[in-house]
Amino acid sequence: MAALSIHTKDLTKKYSGKTIFKNISFELSSGDSAVIVGRNGSGKSTLMKIIAGIISPSSGTMSFMNNGNKVEFHDVKRKLGFVSPYLNLYDELSAIENLRLFSGLKSDSAAGDEGLVSLLELTGLADRRNDEVKTYSSGMKQKLKIAFAMLNEPELLMLDEPRSNLDKSGIETMERIAEMQKGKGILIIATNDEDDLKLCSKRINIEEHK
Amino acid sequence: MKSRFLNNVKLVFLKDIRSELRTRYVINSLLMFVLVTISIIRFAIGDEKLEDELLTGLLWIAVFFSASGGLSRTFVKEEEKETSAALKLTAGPAEIFTGKLLFNLVLTFVLNFFILVLFILITGYTIKNPGLFMVVMSLGNIGLVAASTIIAAIISKANSKGTLYPVLSFPVLLPLLLTVINATKLASAGIDTKEIAGEFLILVSYNAVVVTVSLMLFPFVWED
């Protein structure tokens, strides 16, 4: 099993002089699962974006280790899966074209269509794989985001409000994926949903860092 | 490592081409803009035969404003549709910038082909040294696209996206435009290649500097 770990120290984010959160420190290793909680607008998504490397913290440090050796973020990025309300895939491309594109960008050897179709089967989108994403419902788009996050078997899976717009089967799939992730890497969920809280063993409460 | 970079550049470039062909997000509005601009020039000059020097200026006005309408959309579209996060998570900044630069180059070259054909047909613009003219136009386009692409990345992060492009692009593009208009004028007049060596050197240097600085600056712009 891979042994990726995340180490953050005193992460602080400010926007226009206003402190969103301050001094968040935690460590997560492979097999760990953590839930980030806090009221709406407290900065859960902001913290998720910082961990995913999409935005930078105002201060504080974050590092990744693999089997005790420091790894650069661009190497971690290849093994990172991220679902977020602020992350959309291309409406004008089909589901399979989106997955082909991002699989090709993430990896030296892009997954063949078989692997991509199996991801779409897992999320219940295989029948609509050749349809442009703009014809999808919001729930189907959320399922596609989950398939996108699962590309290249992520060692770090980050789910921001993962239940958004999902139907019962979609929620079951998401929960199954989350359970599987705990056995092979790190799982981080940002949510206030009680059912999501049960999926994770550690808790990071943003309200304690205001 | 090198092949991975080239592969990702190709993927970003092909993605943009495919998106554009399906949505006609930029090309339709630009072609209409070109048609309107050239028509206005035609109506304004009537039956008069303008000097080629003046026509060269008009040609570059059409090229500059057409490009500014389309090239600034490259990154704005990614931000507006919230697709930039997926790109950030999967590709490196240099790969994304180079892929988008190539897409903008292709878009601009196609667009300028139409501008030039229409311009010659409507105004009777004569080009006495076509080979040199094409080289000068190509160098001018590369500079225009390189500067516009990094400016597009900067304004995509701003709140007032529409108004920022002309404000930021004018000072950056001024040296390029002054040089390329002069070189185009000389090339269309049929002057010998060695007589515009100075302009040639300035254009090549401008392009090299802008592309290099853009590649260095882009990660800071792109990664917030």
XYZ file of C-alpha atoms in Angstrom:
434
model
C 0.000 0.000 0.000
C 1.240 3.520 -0.808
C 2.176 5.568 2.232
C 1.311 9.131 1.347
C 0.959 11.589 4.204
C -0.033 15.265 4.444
C 1.470 17.637 6.975
C 0.008 21.114 7.429
C 1.197 23.698 9.904
C -0.594 26.926 10.823
C -2.519 27.267 7.568
C -4.150 30.687 7.445
C -6.231 32.267 4.708
C -7.200 35.917 4.427
C -9.258 37.612 1.733
C -9.110 41.401 1.439
C -7.738 41.665 4.958
C -10.477 39.459 6.464
C -9.304 36.249 8.119
C -11.255 33.232 6.863
C -9.453 30.822 9.187
C -6.112 30.719 10.960
C -3.529 28.291 12.298
C -4.966 25.040 11.027
C -2.492 22.210 11.597
C -3.059 18.519 11.017
C -1.381 15.383 9.773
C -3.042 12.642 7.779
C -1.490 9.385 6.629
C -2.579 6.683 4.252
C -5.614 4.938 5.736
C -6.769 8.107 7.522
C -10.059 9.781 6.821
C -10.972 13.289 7.950
C -14.045 15.408 7.728
C -13.845 19.203 7.570
C -16.847 20.784 9.245
C -18.052 24.324 9.799
C -21.080 26.469 9.054
C -21.796 27.761 5.553
C -19.174 30.282 4.463
C -16.756 29.257 7.205
C -14.007 28.336 4.718
C -14.368 24.562 4.273
C -14.097 24.795 0.481
C -11.239 27.288 0.774
C -9.291 24.850 2.953
C -10.034 22.047 0.468
C -8.749 24.202 -2.420
C -5.565 24.956 -0.478
C -4.929 21.255 0.204
C -5.603 20.496 -3.479
C -3.108 23.194 -4.517
C -5.706 25.217 -6.408
C -5.100 28.294 -4.262
C -2.296 29.248 -1.890
C -2.602 29.884 1.840
C -1.885 33.406 3.094
C 0.558 31.842 5.544
C 1.473 28.457 6.928
C 3.025 25.450 5.288
C 1.866 22.212 3.746
C 4.006 19.298 2.707
C 3.546 15.776 1.408
C 5.618 12.738 2.265
C 5.714 9.331 0.633
C 7.233 6.499 2.640
C 9.050 9.118 4.701
C 10.434 10.995 1.709
C 9.267 14.487 0.841
C 7.416 14.630 -2.479
C 6.800 17.656 -4.658
C 3.232 18.766 -5.115
C 3.199 18.233 -8.896
C 3.870 14.548 -8.202
C 1.068 14.409 -5.617
C -1.288 16.101 -8.096
C -1.214 13.056 -10.342
C -2.569 10.945 -7.483
C -5.134 13.423 -6.238
C -8.868 13.124 -6.868
C -11.090 16.108 -6.149
C -14.852 16.643 -6.263
C -16.073 20.167 -5.639
C -19.029 22.424 -6.442
C -16.433 24.836 -7.876
C -14.932 22.301 -10.244
C -16.766 21.709 -13.510
C -15.897 19.550 -16.478
C -16.329 20.687 -20.077
C -19.997 20.950 -21.085
C -19.219 20.787 -24.787
C -17.328 17.484 -24.468
C -18.897 14.099 -23.779
C -18.264 12.227 -20.524
C -15.782 9.867 -22.174
C -13.984 12.760 -23.918
C -13.649 14.595 -20.607
C -12.216 11.510 -18.899
C -9.876 10.823 -21.847
C -8.585 14.391 -21.694
C -7.942 14.466 -17.949
C -6.596 10.934 -17.797
C -4.143 11.865 -20.549
C -3.110 15.044 -18.719
C -2.666 13.276 -15.379
C -0.658 10.314 -16.432
C 2.212 9.340 -18.727
C 0.163 6.474 -20.053
C -3.476 7.463 -20.359
C -6.007 4.872 -19.245
C -7.565 3.040 -22.164
C -11.243 3.502 -22.873
C -11.974 0.235 -21.034
C -10.771 1.684 -17.742
C -12.661 4.910 -18.328
C -15.865 3.084 -19.233
C -15.602 1.007 -16.061
C -15.424 4.264 -14.060
C -18.539 5.473 -15.863
C -20.217 2.138 -15.151
C -19.328 2.532 -11.480
C -21.036 5.923 -11.418
C -23.956 4.838 -13.601
C -23.122 6.982 -16.630
C -21.857 4.362 -19.084
C -25.008 4.484 -21.218
C -24.678 8.237 -21.696
C -20.899 8.312 -22.132
C -20.992 9.731 -25.654
C -23.487 12.507 -24.866
C -22.225 16.038 -24.340
C -22.134 16.962 -20.650
C -24.378 19.977 -21.286
C -27.265 17.508 -21.773
C -26.704 16.020 -18.282
C -28.765 16.770 -15.191
C -26.998 18.293 -12.175
C -26.943 14.866 -10.478
C -25.342 13.258 -13.530
C -22.729 16.016 -13.605
C -21.950 15.278 -9.958
C -21.535 11.589 -10.809
C -19.166 12.538 -13.625
C -17.132 14.636 -11.199
C -16.816 11.549 -8.986
C -15.620 9.519 -11.993
C -13.132 12.334 -12.756
C -11.866 12.214 -9.166
C -11.347 8.462 -9.408
C -9.066 8.722 -12.476
C -5.650 7.116 -11.983
C -6.643 5.553 -8.647
C -6.076 8.539 -6.331
C -4.031 8.158 -3.176
C -5.650 11.329 -1.856
C -9.396 11.639 -2.457
C -11.035 14.947 -1.545
C -14.814 15.296 -1.626
C -16.364 18.717 -1.105
C -20.109 18.420 -0.453
C -20.129 15.054 -2.271
C -23.870 14.368 -1.866
C -24.913 17.482 -3.827
C -27.677 16.615 -6.306
C -27.063 12.864 -6.035
C -29.925 10.373 -6.070
C -30.050 7.309 -3.798
C -27.914 5.119 -6.075
C -25.423 7.971 -6.534
C -25.107 8.394 -2.774
C -24.576 4.653 -2.343
C -21.851 4.714 -5.007
C -20.183 7.711 -3.368
C -20.234 5.998 0.034
C -18.803 2.816 -1.477
C -16.004 4.789 -3.124
C -15.287 6.596 0.173
C -15.105 3.291 2.054
C -12.767 1.829 -0.593
C -10.528 4.897 -0.380
C -9.992 4.413 3.353
C -8.360 1.099 2.573
C -5.872 2.467 0.070
C -5.131 6.127 0.773
C -6.325 9.317 2.408
C -9.939 10.517 2.356
C -10.963 14.100 3.157
C -14.602 15.209 3.067
C -15.856 18.768 3.544
C -19.459 18.631 4.664
C -22.057 19.267 7.316
C -24.054 16.179 6.421
C -24.425 13.820 9.381
C -24.060 10.736 7.160
C -20.712 11.996 5.833
C -19.435 12.580 9.360
C -19.856 8.862 10.035
C -17.609 8.013 7.074
C -14.519 9.621 8.631
C -12.509 8.958 11.766
C -10.962 12.430 12.263
C -12.610 15.833 12.415
C -11.259 19.301 11.558
C -13.620 21.994 12.820
C -12.991 25.286 11.037
C -15.014 27.159 13.692
C -12.192 26.478 16.153
C -9.757 28.382 13.934
C -11.455 31.783 13.599
C 9.544 14.521 -19.129
C 9.832 16.324 -22.472
C 7.394 13.990 -24.171
C 4.938 14.388 -21.278
C 5.130 18.181 -21.680
C 4.525 17.956 -25.426
C 1.726 15.434 -24.930
C -0.076 17.687 -22.439
C 0.411 20.756 -24.653
C -1.158 18.788 -27.498
C -4.080 17.668 -25.297
C -4.841 21.232 -24.130
C -4.536 22.534 -27.697
C -6.813 19.818 -29.148
C -9.311 20.312 -26.322
C -9.555 24.023 -27.152
C -9.890 23.316 -30.888
C -12.641 20.739 -30.265
C -14.459 23.048 -27.821
C -14.279 25.931 -30.269
C -15.514 23.857 -33.204
C -18.491 22.689 -31.138
C -19.458 25.944 -29.452
C -18.195 28.514 -32.000
C -17.699 30.549 -28.830
C -15.121 32.890 -30.367
C -14.944 32.310 -34.100
C -18.509 33.369 -34.997
C -18.311 36.679 -33.181
C -14.851 37.351 -34.582
C -15.855 36.633 -38.173
C -18.801 38.992 -37.779
C -16.481 41.593 -36.278
C -14.112 41.241 -39.233
C -16.960 41.557 -41.722
C -18.339 44.670 -40.013
C -14.907 46.297 -39.687
C -13.958 45.700 -43.313
C -17.404 46.895 -44.471
C -17.035 50.113 -42.467
C -13.612 50.695 -44.017
C -15.133 50.127 -47.461
C -18.009 52.559 -46.819
C -15.648 55.130 -45.317
C -13.200 55.224 -48.211
C -15.887 54.956 -50.929
C -14.353 55.067 -54.416
C -11.208 56.830 -53.268
C -7.904 55.061 -53.747
C -6.052 55.368 -50.481
C -2.289 55.212 -50.314
C -0.917 51.840 -49.254
C 0.736 53.473 -46.226
C -2.656 54.460 -44.886
C -4.178 51.101 -45.806
C -1.464 49.322 -43.824
C -2.540 51.215 -40.725
C -6.179 50.311 -41.357
C -5.213 46.661 -41.886
C -3.496 46.489 -38.501
C -6.404 48.258 -36.797
C -8.659 45.461 -38.096
C -6.151 42.785 -37.026
C -5.596 44.265 -33.557
C -9.250 44.756 -32.646
C -10.296 41.364 -34.045
C -7.580 39.683 -32.009
C -8.425 41.627 -28.865
C -12.042 40.514 -29.139
C -11.185 36.839 -29.302
C -7.890 36.218 -27.588
C -8.997 37.729 -24.298
C -11.676 34.998 -24.007
C -9.175 32.117 -23.726
C -8.838 32.113 -19.963
C -11.971 34.097 -19.116
C -14.067 31.205 -20.450
C -12.248 28.730 -18.164
C -12.902 30.929 -15.122
C -16.525 31.720 -15.988
C -17.409 28.081 -16.608
C -15.394 26.973 -13.546
C -13.353 24.482 -15.548
C -9.997 25.987 -14.560
C -9.807 23.921 -11.339
C -9.920 20.654 -13.307
C -7.102 21.914 -15.549
C -5.055 23.098 -12.558
C -5.359 19.680 -10.935
C -4.238 17.756 -13.987
C -1.750 19.824 -15.994
C 1.224 22.052 -15.299
C 1.044 25.814 -15.866
C 3.592 25.791 -18.710
C 1.656 23.043 -20.497
C -1.614 24.936 -20.193
C -0.106 28.248 -21.313
C 1.681 26.719 -24.301
C -1.422 24.784 -25.382
C -3.555 27.912 -25.219
C -0.879 29.982 -26.948
C -0.886 27.508 -29.854
C -4.689 27.571 -30.009
C -4.682 31.377 -30.097
C -2.009 31.315 -32.816
C -4.095 29.026 -35.017
C -7.220 31.096 -34.352
C -5.427 34.344 -35.192
C -3.764 32.996 -38.335
C -7.122 31.711 -39.650
C -8.790 34.980 -38.775
C -6.053 37.084 -40.346
C -6.237 35.073 -43.533
C -9.884 36.140 -43.877
C -9.077 39.728 -42.913
C -6.292 39.927 -45.500
C -8.317 38.379 -48.341
C -11.316 40.633 -47.649
C -9.093 43.666 -47.173
C -7.313 43.156 -50.505
C -10.596 42.521 -52.338
C -12.332 45.556 -50.892
C -9.573 48.164 -50.750
C -7.316 47.059 -53.610
C -4.356 46.912 -51.232
C -1.236 45.876 -53.148
C 1.594 43.750 -51.781
C 4.760 44.057 -53.824
C 6.913 41.671 -51.784
C 4.463 38.902 -50.723
C 7.115 36.638 -49.151
C 8.483 39.347 -46.884
C 4.961 40.595 -46.185
C 3.877 37.165 -44.940
C 6.967 36.847 -42.716
C 6.302 40.271 -41.183
C 2.606 39.529 -40.676
C 3.479 36.184 -39.068
C 5.992 37.739 -36.669
C 3.494 40.464 -35.790
C 0.816 37.879 -35.137
C 3.065 35.789 -32.908
C 3.890 38.859 -30.796
C 0.248 39.919 -30.669
C -0.907 36.453 -29.634
C 1.837 35.904 -27.038
C 1.189 39.237 -25.314
C -2.593 38.853 -25.561
C -2.540 35.339 -24.090
C -0.737 36.337 -20.891
C -2.886 39.473 -20.581
C -5.963 37.243 -21.007
C -4.713 35.092 -18.114
C -4.247 38.170 -15.920
C -7.658 39.681 -16.651
C -9.442 36.353 -16.131
C -8.698 36.776 -12.409
C -10.047 40.335 -12.290
C -13.585 41.511 -11.617
C -13.818 43.986 -14.520
C -12.651 41.628 -17.266
C -14.113 43.509 -20.230
C -12.508 46.862 -19.567
C -9.102 45.640 -18.460
C -7.935 44.120 -21.736
C -7.473 47.344 -23.755
C -5.977 49.115 -20.729
C -3.366 46.411 -20.129
C -2.685 45.501 -23.745
C -2.093 48.981 -25.155
C 1.242 49.731 -23.419
C 2.474 46.153 -23.870
C 1.571 45.989 -27.560
C 2.541 49.549 -28.528
C 6.206 48.791 -29.399
C 5.111 45.751 -31.388
C 2.406 47.605 -33.288
C 4.637 50.566 -34.146
C 7.327 48.241 -35.497
C 5.068 45.833 -37.330
C 3.029 48.584 -39.011
C 6.228 50.138 -40.299
C 7.619 46.770 -41.441
C 4.325 45.822 -43.131
C 4.259 49.181 -44.915
C 7.807 48.639 -46.223
C 7.134 45.011 -47.205
C 3.965 45.926 -49.103
C 5.924 48.671 -50.882
C 8.271 45.990 -52.185
C 11.386 47.016 -50.296
C 14.321 44.621 -50.148
C 14.528 42.288 -47.145
C 17.877 43.634 -45.868
C 16.447 47.136 -45.605
C 14.058 46.134 -42.845
C 16.576 44.055 -40.909
C 16.192 46.435 -37.941
C 12.408 45.952 -37.726
C 12.896 42.247 -38.259
C 15.299 42.057 -35.324
C 12.962 44.044 -33.069
C 10.030 41.746 -33.894
C 12.014 38.557 -33.243
C 13.399 39.982 -29.972
C 9.956 41.197 -28.845
C 8.473 37.754 -29.470
C 11.293 35.958 -27.663
C 11.055 38.278 -24.643
C 7.252 38.159 -24.413
C 7.049 34.359 -24.721
C 9.834 33.847 -22.149
C 8.433 36.354 -19.652
C 4.920 34.943 -20.134
C 6.085 31.416 -19.357
C 7.840 32.706 -16.226
C 4.901 34.851 -15.100
C 2.042 32.494 -15.897
C 2.412 30.109 -12.903
C 2.007 33.053 -10.501
C -1.065 34.303 -12.363
C -2.622 30.860 -12.820
C -1.997 29.444 -9.363
C -3.455 32.345 -7.429
